[in-house]
PDB file of C-alpha atoms and ligand atoms in Angstrom:
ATOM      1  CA  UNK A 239     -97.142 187.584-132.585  1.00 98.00           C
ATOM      2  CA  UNK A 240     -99.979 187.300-134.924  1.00 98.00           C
ATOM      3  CA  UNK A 241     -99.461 186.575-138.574  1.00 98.00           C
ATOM      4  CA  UNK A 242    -102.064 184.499-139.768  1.00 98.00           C
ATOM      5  CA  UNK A 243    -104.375 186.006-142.228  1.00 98.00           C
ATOM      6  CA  UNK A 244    -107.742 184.807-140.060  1.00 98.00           C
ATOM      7  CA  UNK A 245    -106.534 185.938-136.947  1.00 98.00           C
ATOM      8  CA  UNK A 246    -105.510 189.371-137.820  1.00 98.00           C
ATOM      9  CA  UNK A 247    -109.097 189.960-139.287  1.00 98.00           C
ATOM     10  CA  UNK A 248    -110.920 189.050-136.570  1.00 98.00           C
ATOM     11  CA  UNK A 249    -108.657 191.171-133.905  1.00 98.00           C
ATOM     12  CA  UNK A 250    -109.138 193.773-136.506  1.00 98.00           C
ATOM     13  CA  UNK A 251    -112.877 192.980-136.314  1.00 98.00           C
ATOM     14  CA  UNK A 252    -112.194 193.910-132.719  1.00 98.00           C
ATOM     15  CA  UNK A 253    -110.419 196.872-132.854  1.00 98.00           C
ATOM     16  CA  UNK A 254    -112.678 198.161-135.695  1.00 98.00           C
ATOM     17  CA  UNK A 255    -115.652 198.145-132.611  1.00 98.00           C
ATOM     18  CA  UNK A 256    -113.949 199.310-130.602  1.00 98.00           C
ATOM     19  CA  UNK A 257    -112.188 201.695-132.277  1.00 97.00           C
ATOM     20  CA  UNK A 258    -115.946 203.307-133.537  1.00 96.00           C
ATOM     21  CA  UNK A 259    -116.745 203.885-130.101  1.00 96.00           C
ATOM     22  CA  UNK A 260    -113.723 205.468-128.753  1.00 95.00           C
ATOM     23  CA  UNK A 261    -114.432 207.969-131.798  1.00 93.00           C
ATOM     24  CA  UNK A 262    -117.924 207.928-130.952  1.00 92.00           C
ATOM     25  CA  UNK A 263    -117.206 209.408-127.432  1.00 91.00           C
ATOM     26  CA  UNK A 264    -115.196 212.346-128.573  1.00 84.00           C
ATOM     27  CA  UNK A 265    -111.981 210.580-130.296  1.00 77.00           C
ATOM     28  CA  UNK A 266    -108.738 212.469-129.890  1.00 71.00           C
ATOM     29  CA  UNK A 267    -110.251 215.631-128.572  1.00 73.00           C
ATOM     30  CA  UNK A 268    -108.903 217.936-130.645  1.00 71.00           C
ATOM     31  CA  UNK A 269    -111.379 220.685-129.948  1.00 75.00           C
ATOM     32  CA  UNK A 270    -109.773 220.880-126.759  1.00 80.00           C
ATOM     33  CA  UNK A 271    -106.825 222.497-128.757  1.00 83.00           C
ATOM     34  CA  UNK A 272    -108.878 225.302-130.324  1.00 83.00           C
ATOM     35  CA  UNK A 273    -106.857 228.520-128.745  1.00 87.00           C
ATOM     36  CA  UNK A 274    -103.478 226.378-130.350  1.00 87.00           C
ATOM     37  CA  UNK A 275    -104.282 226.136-134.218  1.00 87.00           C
ATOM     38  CA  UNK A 276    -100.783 224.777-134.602  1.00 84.00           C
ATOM     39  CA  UNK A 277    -101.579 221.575-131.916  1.00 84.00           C
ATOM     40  CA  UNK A 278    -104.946 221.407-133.247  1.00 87.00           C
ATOM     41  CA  UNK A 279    -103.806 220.791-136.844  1.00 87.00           C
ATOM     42  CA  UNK A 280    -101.145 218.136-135.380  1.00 85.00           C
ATOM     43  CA  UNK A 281    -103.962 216.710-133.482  1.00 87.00           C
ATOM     44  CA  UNK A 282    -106.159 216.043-136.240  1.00 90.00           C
ATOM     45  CA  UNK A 283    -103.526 214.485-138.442  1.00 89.00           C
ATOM     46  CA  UNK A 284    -103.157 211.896-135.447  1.00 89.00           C
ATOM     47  CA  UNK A 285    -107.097 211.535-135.416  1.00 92.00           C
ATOM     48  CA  UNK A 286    -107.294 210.903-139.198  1.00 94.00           C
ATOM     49  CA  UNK A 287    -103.934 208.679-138.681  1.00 93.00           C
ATOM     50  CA  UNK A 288    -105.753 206.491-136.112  1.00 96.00           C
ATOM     51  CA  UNK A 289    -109.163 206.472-137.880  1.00 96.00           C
ATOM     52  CA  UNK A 290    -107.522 205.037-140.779  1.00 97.00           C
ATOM     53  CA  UNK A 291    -105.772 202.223-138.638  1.00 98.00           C
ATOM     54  CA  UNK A 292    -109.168 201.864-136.877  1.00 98.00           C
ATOM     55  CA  UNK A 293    -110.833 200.400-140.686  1.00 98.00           C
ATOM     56  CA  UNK A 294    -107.746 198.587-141.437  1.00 98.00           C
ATOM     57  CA  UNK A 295    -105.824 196.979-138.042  1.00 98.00           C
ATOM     58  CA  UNK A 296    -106.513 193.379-139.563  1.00 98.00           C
ATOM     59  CA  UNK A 297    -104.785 193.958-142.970  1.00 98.00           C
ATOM     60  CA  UNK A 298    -101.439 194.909-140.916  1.00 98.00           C
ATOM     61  CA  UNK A 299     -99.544 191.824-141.812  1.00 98.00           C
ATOM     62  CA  UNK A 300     -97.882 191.604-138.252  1.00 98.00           C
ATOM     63  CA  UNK A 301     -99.347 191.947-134.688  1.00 98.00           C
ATOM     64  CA  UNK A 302     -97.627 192.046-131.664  1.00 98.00           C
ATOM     65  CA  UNK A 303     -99.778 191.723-128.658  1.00 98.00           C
ATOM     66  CA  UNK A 304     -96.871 191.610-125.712  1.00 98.00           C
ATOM     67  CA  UNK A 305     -98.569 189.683-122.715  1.00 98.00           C
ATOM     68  CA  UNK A 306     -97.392 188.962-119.297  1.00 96.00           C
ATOM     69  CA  UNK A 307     -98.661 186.701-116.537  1.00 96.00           C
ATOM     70  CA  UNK A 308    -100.572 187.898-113.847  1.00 93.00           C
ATOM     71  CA  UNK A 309    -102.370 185.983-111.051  1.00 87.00           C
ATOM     72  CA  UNK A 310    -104.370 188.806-110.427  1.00 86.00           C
ATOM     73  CA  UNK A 311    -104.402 192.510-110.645  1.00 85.00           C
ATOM     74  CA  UNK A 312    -104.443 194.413-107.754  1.00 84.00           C
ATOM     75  CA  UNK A 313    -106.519 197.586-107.226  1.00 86.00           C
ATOM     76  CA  UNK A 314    -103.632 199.390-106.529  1.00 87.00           C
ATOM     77  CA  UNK A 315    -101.082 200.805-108.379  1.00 88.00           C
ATOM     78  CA  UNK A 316    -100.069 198.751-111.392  1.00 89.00           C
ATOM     79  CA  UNK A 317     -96.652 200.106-112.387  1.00 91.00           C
ATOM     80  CA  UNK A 318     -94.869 196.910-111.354  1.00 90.00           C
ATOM     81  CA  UNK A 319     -96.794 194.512-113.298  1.00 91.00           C
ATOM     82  CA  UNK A 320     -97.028 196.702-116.248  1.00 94.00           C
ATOM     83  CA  UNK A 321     -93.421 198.036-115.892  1.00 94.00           C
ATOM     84  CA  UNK A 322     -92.002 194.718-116.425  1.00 92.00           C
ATOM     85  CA  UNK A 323     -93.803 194.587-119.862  1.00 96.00           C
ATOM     86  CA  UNK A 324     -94.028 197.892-121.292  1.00 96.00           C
ATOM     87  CA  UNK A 325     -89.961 198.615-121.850  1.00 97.00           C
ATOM     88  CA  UNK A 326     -89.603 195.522-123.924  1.00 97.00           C
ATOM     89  CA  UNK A 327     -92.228 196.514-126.012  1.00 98.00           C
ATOM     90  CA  UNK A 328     -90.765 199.613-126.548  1.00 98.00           C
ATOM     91  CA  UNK A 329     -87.542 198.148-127.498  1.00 98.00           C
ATOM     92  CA  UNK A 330     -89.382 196.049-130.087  1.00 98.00           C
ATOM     93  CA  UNK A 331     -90.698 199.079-131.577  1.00 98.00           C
ATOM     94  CA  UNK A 332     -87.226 200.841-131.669  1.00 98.00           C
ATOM     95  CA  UNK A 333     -85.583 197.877-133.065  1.00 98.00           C
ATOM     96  CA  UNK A 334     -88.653 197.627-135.313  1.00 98.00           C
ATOM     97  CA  UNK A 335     -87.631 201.252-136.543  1.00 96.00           C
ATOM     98  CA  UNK A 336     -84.361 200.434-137.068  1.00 95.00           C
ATOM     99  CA  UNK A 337     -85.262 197.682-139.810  1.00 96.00           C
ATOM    100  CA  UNK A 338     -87.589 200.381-141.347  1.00 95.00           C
ATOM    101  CA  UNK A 339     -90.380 198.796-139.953  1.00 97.00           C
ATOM    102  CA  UNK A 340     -93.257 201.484-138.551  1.00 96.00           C
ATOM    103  CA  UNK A 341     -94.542 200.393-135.700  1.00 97.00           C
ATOM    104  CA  UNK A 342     -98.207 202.005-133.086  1.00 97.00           C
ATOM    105  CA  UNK A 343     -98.730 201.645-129.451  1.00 98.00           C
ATOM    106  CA  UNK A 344    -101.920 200.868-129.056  1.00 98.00           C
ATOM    107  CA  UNK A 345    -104.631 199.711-126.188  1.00 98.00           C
ATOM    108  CA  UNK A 346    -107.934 200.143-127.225  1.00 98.00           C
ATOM    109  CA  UNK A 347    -108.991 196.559-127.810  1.00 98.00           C
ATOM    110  CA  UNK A 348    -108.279 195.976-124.668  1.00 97.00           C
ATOM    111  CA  UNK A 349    -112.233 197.306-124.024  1.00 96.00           C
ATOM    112  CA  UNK A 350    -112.440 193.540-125.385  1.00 98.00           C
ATOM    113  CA  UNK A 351    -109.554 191.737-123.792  1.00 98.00           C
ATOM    114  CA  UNK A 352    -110.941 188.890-123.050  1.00 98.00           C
ATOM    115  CA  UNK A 353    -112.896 188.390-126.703  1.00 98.00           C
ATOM    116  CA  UNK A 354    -108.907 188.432-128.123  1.00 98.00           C
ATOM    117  CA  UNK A 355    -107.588 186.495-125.621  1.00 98.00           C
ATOM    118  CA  UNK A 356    -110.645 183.906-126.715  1.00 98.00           C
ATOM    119  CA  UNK A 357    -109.346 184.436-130.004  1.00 98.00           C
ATOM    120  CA  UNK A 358    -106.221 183.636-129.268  1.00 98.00           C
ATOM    121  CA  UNK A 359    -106.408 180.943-126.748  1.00 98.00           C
ATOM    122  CA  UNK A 360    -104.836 182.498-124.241  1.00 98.00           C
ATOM    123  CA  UNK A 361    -104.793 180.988-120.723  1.00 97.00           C
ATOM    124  CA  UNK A 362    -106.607 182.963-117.969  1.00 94.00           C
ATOM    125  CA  UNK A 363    -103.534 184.727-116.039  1.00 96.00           C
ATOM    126  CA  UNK A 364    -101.949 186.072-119.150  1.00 97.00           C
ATOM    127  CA  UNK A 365    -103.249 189.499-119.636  1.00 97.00           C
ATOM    128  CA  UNK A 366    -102.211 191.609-122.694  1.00 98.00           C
ATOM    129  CA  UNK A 367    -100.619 195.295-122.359  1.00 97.00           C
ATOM    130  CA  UNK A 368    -100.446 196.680-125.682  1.00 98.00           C
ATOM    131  CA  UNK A 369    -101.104 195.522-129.471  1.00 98.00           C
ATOM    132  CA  UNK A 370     -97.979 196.640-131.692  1.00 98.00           C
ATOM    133  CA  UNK A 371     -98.908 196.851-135.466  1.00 98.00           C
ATOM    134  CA  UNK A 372     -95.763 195.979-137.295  1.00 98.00           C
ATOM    135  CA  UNK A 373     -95.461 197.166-141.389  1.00 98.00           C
ATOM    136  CA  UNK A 374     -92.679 197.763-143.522  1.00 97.00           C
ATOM    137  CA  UNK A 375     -93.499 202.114-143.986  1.00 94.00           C
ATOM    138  CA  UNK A 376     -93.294 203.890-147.042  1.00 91.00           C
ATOM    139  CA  UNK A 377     -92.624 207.439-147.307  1.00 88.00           C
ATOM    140  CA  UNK A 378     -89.823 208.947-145.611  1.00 85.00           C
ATOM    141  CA  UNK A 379     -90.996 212.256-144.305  1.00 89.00           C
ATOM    142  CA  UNK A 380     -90.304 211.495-141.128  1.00 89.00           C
ATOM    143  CA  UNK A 381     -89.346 214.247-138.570  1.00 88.00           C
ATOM    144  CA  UNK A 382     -88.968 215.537-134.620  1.00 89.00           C
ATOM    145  CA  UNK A 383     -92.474 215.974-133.416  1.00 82.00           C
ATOM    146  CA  UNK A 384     -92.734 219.256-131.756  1.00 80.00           C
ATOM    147  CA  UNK A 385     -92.462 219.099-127.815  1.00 86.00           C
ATOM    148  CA  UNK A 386     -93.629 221.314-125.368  1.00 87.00           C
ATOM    149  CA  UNK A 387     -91.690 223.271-123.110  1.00 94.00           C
ATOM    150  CA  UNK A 388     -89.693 221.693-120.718  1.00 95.00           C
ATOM    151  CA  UNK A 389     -91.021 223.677-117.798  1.00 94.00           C
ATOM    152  CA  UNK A 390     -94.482 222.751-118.513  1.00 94.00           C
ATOM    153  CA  UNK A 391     -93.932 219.159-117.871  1.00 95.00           C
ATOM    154  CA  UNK A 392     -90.563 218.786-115.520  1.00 96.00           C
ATOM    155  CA  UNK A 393     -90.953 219.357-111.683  1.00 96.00           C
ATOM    156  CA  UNK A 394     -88.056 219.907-109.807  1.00 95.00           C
ATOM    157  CA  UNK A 395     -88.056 219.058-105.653  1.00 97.00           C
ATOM    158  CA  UNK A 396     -91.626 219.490-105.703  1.00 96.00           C
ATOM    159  CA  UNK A 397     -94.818 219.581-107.783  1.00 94.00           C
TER     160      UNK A 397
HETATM  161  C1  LIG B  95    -100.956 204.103-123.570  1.00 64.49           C
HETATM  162  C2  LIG B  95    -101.237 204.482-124.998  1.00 64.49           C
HETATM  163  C3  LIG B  95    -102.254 203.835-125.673  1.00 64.49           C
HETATM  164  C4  LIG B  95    -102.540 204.180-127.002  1.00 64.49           C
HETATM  165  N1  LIG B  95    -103.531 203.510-127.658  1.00 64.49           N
HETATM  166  C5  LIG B  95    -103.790 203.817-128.930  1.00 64.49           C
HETATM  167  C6  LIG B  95    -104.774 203.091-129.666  1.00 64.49           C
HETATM  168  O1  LIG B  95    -105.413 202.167-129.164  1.00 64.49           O
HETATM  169  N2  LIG B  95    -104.968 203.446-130.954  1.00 64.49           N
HETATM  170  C7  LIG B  95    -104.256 204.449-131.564  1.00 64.49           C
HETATM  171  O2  LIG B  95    -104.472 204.710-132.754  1.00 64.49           O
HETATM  172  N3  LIG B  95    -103.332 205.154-130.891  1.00 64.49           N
HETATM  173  C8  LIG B  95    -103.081 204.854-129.614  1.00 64.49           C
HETATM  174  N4  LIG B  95    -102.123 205.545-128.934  1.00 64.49           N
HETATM  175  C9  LIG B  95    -101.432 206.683-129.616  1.00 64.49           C
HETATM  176  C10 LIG B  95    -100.441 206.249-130.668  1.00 64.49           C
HETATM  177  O3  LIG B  95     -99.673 205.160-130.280  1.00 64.49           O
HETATM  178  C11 LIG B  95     -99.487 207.401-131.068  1.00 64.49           C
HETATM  179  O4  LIG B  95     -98.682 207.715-129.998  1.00 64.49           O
HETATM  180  C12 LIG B  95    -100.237 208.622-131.483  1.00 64.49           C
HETATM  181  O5  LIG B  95    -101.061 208.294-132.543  1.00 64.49           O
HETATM  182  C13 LIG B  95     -99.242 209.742-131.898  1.00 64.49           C
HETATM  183  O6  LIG B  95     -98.607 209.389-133.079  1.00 64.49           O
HETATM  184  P1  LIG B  95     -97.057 209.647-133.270  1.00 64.49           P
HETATM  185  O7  LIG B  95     -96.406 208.988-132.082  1.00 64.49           O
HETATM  186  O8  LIG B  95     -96.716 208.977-134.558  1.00 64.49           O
HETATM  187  O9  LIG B  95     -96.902 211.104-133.295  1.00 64.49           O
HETATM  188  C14 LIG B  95    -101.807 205.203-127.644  1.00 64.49           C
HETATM  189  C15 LIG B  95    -100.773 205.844-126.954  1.00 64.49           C
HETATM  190  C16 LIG B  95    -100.486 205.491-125.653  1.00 64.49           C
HETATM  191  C17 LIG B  95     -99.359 206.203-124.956  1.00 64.49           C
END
């Protein structure tokens, strides 16, 4: 967990970079909604959402960067290693949103892992899965995101 004022900015430094060249390459895509106005509108919202946490990561008074040791990551698949991690962190952000804390998933400063884990001092065999934003929110417009159908996305028996 990262609190202090110095640290924050520089992983915000970070995530500023790399945040300008994820955007840069195409961003959240949402042309690729065009034929859905309604998805493309939601889309863009999230874009303009992220951008804004792209400028300001650093000023987020908490950061939670949940880690986990690895000797070494295999080529394979990685759902073991990162399966142990990633339902904790989830946790944290539901009990996060129970305290009326807002919480983000996000990954892409790990295109710099190792210039964070510099920052931070961490030892070589602890790699980090995801950097959690933590804020008190304000506003309370809060609602169900749309989903899309449930035969679009569940197989049953077979793909
Ligand atoms: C694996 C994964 C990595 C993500 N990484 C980022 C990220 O680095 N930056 C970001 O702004 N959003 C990232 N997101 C998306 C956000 O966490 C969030 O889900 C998205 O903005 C939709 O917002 P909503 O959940 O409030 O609707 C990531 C999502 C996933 C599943």
């Amino acid at each position: 967990m990262v609190t202090d004022p110095g640290q924050r900015s520089a992983i915000g430094e970070v995530y500023r970079r790399a945040f300008r060249a994820y955007a840069a390459a195409g961003g959240t895509n949402a042309e690729r909604y065009a034929d859905d106005p309604a998805r493309q509108a939601t889309q863009l919202r999230v874009g303009a959402s992220a951008a804004w946490l792209g400028e300001h990561m650093g000023e987020v008074p908490v950061l939670v960067i949940a880690c986990r040791r690895i000797a070494k990551l295999s080529a394979g698949s990685q759902a073991d290693v990162w399966g142990s991690l990633l339902p904790a962190a989830w946790s944290y952000m539901l009990a996060a949103r129970a305290r009326r804390l807002g919480t983000a998933w996000t990954t892409l400063h790990l295109d710099h892992e190792a210039e964070v884990a510099a920052l931070l001092g961490l030892p070589e065999d602890i790699r980090q899965g995801v950097l959690i934003p933590t804020a008190y929110y304000t506003g309370e417009t809060f609602k169900a995101a749309p989903r899309q159908p449930l035969d679009t996305v569940l197989h049953l028996d077979r793909w």
